PDB file of C-alpha atoms in Angstrom:
ATOM      1  CA  MET A   1       0.067   0.027   0.043  1.00  0.00           C
ATOM      2  CA  LYS A   2       1.410   3.440  -0.983  1.00  0.00           C
ATOM      3  CA  ILE A   3       0.762   6.400   1.238  1.00  0.00           C
ATOM      4  CA  THR A   4       1.235  10.028   0.750  1.00  0.00           C
ATOM      5  CA  THR A   5       3.455  12.143   3.023  1.00  0.00           C
ATOM      6  CA  ALA A   6       0.287  13.651   4.600  1.00  0.00           C
ATOM      7  CA  GLN A   7      -0.911  10.151   5.430  1.00  0.00           C
ATOM      8  CA  ALA A   8       2.390   9.113   6.775  1.00  0.00           C
ATOM      9  CA  GLU A   9       2.189  12.244   9.242  1.00  0.00           C
ATOM     10  CA  MET A  10      -1.295  11.462  10.201  1.00  0.00           C
ATOM     11  CA  LEU A  11      -0.384   7.861  10.936  1.00  0.00           C
ATOM     12  CA  LEU A  12       2.456   9.118  13.320  1.00  0.00           C
ATOM     13  CA  LYS A  13       0.058  11.384  14.908  1.00  0.00           C
ATOM     14  CA  LEU A  14      -2.583   8.658  15.453  1.00  0.00           C
ATOM     15  CA  ASN A  15       0.173   6.304  16.585  1.00  0.00           C
ATOM     16  CA  GLN A  16       1.246   8.891  19.280  1.00  0.00           C
ATOM     17  CA  LYS A  17      -2.325   9.100  20.245  1.00  0.00           C
ATOM     18  CA  GLY A  18      -2.227   5.438  21.264  1.00  0.00           C
ATOM     19  CA  LEU A  19      -3.779   3.743  18.194  1.00  0.00           C
ATOM     20  CA  ALA A  20      -2.362   0.572  16.937  1.00  0.00           C
ATOM     21  CA  VAL A  21      -0.939   0.711  13.214  1.00  0.00           C
ATOM     22  CA  GLU A  22      -4.086  -1.179  11.998  1.00  0.00           C
ATOM     23  CA  GLN A  23      -6.497   1.208  13.772  1.00  0.00           C
ATOM     24  CA  ALA A  24      -4.505   4.236  12.599  1.00  0.00           C
ATOM     25  CA  VAL A  25      -4.682   2.955   8.891  1.00  0.00           C
ATOM     26  CA  ALA A  26      -8.363   2.347   9.305  1.00  0.00           C
ATOM     27  CA  LYS A  27      -8.874   5.998  10.559  1.00  0.00           C
ATOM     28  CA  ILE A  28      -6.965   7.397   7.718  1.00  0.00           C
ATOM     29  CA  ASN A  29      -9.121   5.336   5.250  1.00  0.00           C
ATOM     30  CA  GLN A  30     -12.108   6.944   7.073  1.00  0.00           C
ATOM     31  CA  LEU A  31     -10.849  10.388   6.670  1.00  0.00           C
ATOM     32  CA  THR A  32     -10.062   9.803   3.025  1.00  0.00           C
ATOM     33  CA  GLU A  33     -13.560   8.605   2.515  1.00  0.00           C
ATOM     34  CA  LEU A  34     -14.907  11.632   4.334  1.00  0.00           C
ATOM     35  CA  SER A  35     -13.002  13.951   2.322  1.00  0.00           C
ATOM     36  CA  ASP A  36     -13.933  12.260  -1.047  1.00  0.00           C
ATOM     37  CA  ARG A  37     -17.544  12.438  -0.026  1.00  0.00           C
ATOM     38  CA  LEU A  38     -17.535  16.048   1.075  1.00  0.00           C
ATOM     39  CA  ARG A  39     -16.163  17.069  -2.293  1.00  0.00           C
ATOM     40  CA  VAL A  40     -19.319  15.842  -4.092  1.00  0.00           C
ATOM     41  CA  SER A  41     -22.271  15.707  -1.657  1.00  0.00           C
ATOM     42  CA  LYS A  42     -23.763  16.700   1.822  1.00  0.00           C
ATOM     43  CA  VAL A  43     -22.183  14.219   4.391  1.00  0.00           C
ATOM     44  CA  ALA A  44     -23.329  13.474   7.988  1.00  0.00           C
ATOM     45  CA  PHE A  45     -20.652  12.715  10.311  1.00  0.00           C
ATOM     46  CA  ALA A  46     -19.458  13.307  13.959  1.00  0.00           C
ATOM     47  CA  TYR A  47     -16.361  14.455  15.623  1.00  0.00           C
ATOM     48  CA  ILE A  48     -15.052  15.459  18.925  1.00  0.00           C
ATOM     49  CA  LYS A  49     -14.750  19.228  19.266  1.00  0.00           C
ATOM     50  CA  ALA A  50     -11.832  21.032  20.804  1.00  0.00           C
ATOM     51  CA  ASN A  51     -13.719  21.447  24.161  1.00  0.00           C
ATOM     52  CA  GLY A  52     -14.467  17.610  24.410  1.00  0.00           C
ATOM     53  CA  GLU A  53     -18.086  17.647  23.215  1.00  0.00           C
ATOM     54  CA  THR A  54     -19.406  15.648  20.310  1.00  0.00           C
ATOM     55  CA  ARG A  55     -20.523  17.505  17.339  1.00  0.00           C
ATOM     56  CA  TYR A  56     -22.789  15.975  14.764  1.00  0.00           C
ATOM     57  CA  ALA A  57     -22.780  17.796  11.435  1.00  0.00           C
ATOM     58  CA  ILE A  58     -23.961  17.892   7.988  1.00  0.00           C
ATOM     59  CA  GLY A  59     -21.483  19.487   5.735  1.00  0.00           C
ATOM     60  CA  THR A  60     -19.869  19.667   2.321  1.00  0.00           C
ATOM     61  CA  THR A  61     -16.948  21.156   0.518  1.00  0.00           C
ATOM     62  CA  CYS A  62     -18.833  21.037  -2.797  1.00  0.00           C
ATOM     63  CA  LEU A  63     -19.118  24.601  -4.043  1.00  0.00           C
ATOM     64  CA  ASP A  64     -22.268  23.681  -6.132  1.00  0.00           C
ATOM     65  CA  LEU A  65     -24.203  22.743  -2.850  1.00  0.00           C
ATOM     66  CA  ILE A  66     -23.083  25.904  -0.893  1.00  0.00           C
ATOM     67  CA  PRO A  67     -25.436  29.033  -0.850  1.00  0.00           C
ATOM     68  CA  SER A  68     -23.909  31.622  -3.122  1.00  0.00           C
ATOM     69  CA  ASP A  69     -23.697  34.224  -0.148  1.00  0.00           C
ATOM     70  CA  SER A  70     -21.523  31.699   1.745  1.00  0.00           C
ATOM     71  CA  LEU A  71     -19.129  30.773  -1.048  1.00  0.00           C
ATOM     72  CA  PRO A  72     -15.342  31.298   0.087  1.00  0.00           C
ATOM     73  CA  LYS A  73     -13.931  34.579  -1.160  1.00  0.00           C
ATOM     74  CA  LYS A  74     -10.408  34.156  -2.718  1.00  0.00           C
ATOM     75  CA  ASP A  75      -8.879  37.004  -0.749  1.00  0.00           C
ATOM     76  CA  SER A  76     -10.612  36.344   2.644  1.00  0.00           C
ATOM     77  CA  GLU A  77     -10.731  32.624   2.679  1.00  0.00           C
ATOM     78  CA  LYS A  78     -10.190  31.290   6.280  1.00  0.00           C
ATOM     79  CA  ARG A  79      -7.468  28.559   6.679  1.00  0.00           C
ATOM     80  CA  CYS A  80      -7.866  25.830   9.321  1.00  0.00           C
ATOM     81  CA  GLY A  81      -4.260  24.666   9.156  1.00  0.00           C
ATOM     82  CA  ALA A  82      -2.669  21.410   8.488  1.00  0.00           C
ATOM     83  CA  GLY A  83      -4.316  18.315  10.253  1.00  0.00           C
ATOM     84  CA  ASN A  84      -7.844  19.914  10.130  1.00  0.00           C
ATOM     85  CA  GLN A  85     -10.776  19.335   7.804  1.00  0.00           C
ATOM     86  CA  ARG A  86     -12.707  22.422   6.797  1.00  0.00           C
ATOM     87  CA  TYR A  87     -16.273  22.046   5.517  1.00  0.00           C
ATOM     88  CA  PHE A  88     -19.497  24.209   5.147  1.00  0.00           C
ATOM     89  CA  ASP A  89     -21.801  23.421   8.041  1.00  0.00           C
ATOM     90  CA  PHE A  90     -25.508  23.337   6.731  1.00  0.00           C
ATOM     91  CA  THR A  91     -26.845  23.442  10.356  1.00  0.00           C
ATOM     92  CA  CYS A  92     -25.387  26.940  11.002  1.00  0.00           C
ATOM     93  CA  ASN A  93     -24.818  28.092   7.479  1.00  0.00           C
ATOM     94  CA  ASP A  94     -21.211  28.825   8.013  1.00  0.00           C
ATOM     95  CA  TRP A  95     -17.802  27.420   7.505  1.00  0.00           C
ATOM     96  CA  ARG A  96     -16.155  25.331  10.351  1.00  0.00           C
ATOM     97  CA  CYS A  97     -13.162  23.056  10.839  1.00  0.00           C
ATOM     98  CA  PHE A  98     -12.121  20.094  13.122  1.00  0.00           C
ATOM     99  CA  THR A  99      -9.085  18.414  13.919  1.00  0.00           C
ATOM    100  CA  LYS A 100      -8.925  15.270  11.654  1.00  0.00           C
ATOM    101  CA  THR A 101      -7.806  12.854  14.227  1.00  0.00           C
ATOM    102  CA  ASN A 102     -10.924  13.761  16.223  1.00  0.00           C
ATOM    103  CA  LEU A 103     -13.345  12.306  13.590  1.00  0.00           C
ATOM    104  CA  LEU A 104     -15.606   9.736  15.145  1.00  0.00           C
ATOM    105  CA  GLU A 105     -17.737   8.451  12.445  1.00  0.00           C
ATOM    106  CA  ILE A 106     -19.316   9.019   9.037  1.00  0.00           C
ATOM    107  CA  ILE A 107     -23.238   8.557   9.551  1.00  0.00           C
TER     108      ILE A 107
END
């Protein structure tokens, strides 16, 4: 199995969090699936927020599904930083991000 540099870095982070290699690979596959699905559709998923609460979200990164007044602007696009997943949240009609290693499930 070939992995990217980003996946290798994620594998190390997950391993440092105490996940066995098999669990870490499964988490990377789950994150890849989420990212792929967010690009083309609305996706329901859950993650642990920075404050420890569980957040259930319905989101996307597919620009065709995002209201025109909420599309990212080239000069003011917020960055979430490496290791985070950015998405448009349909519940609050705004952009959010979360730490990728905190993904719990795709619903």
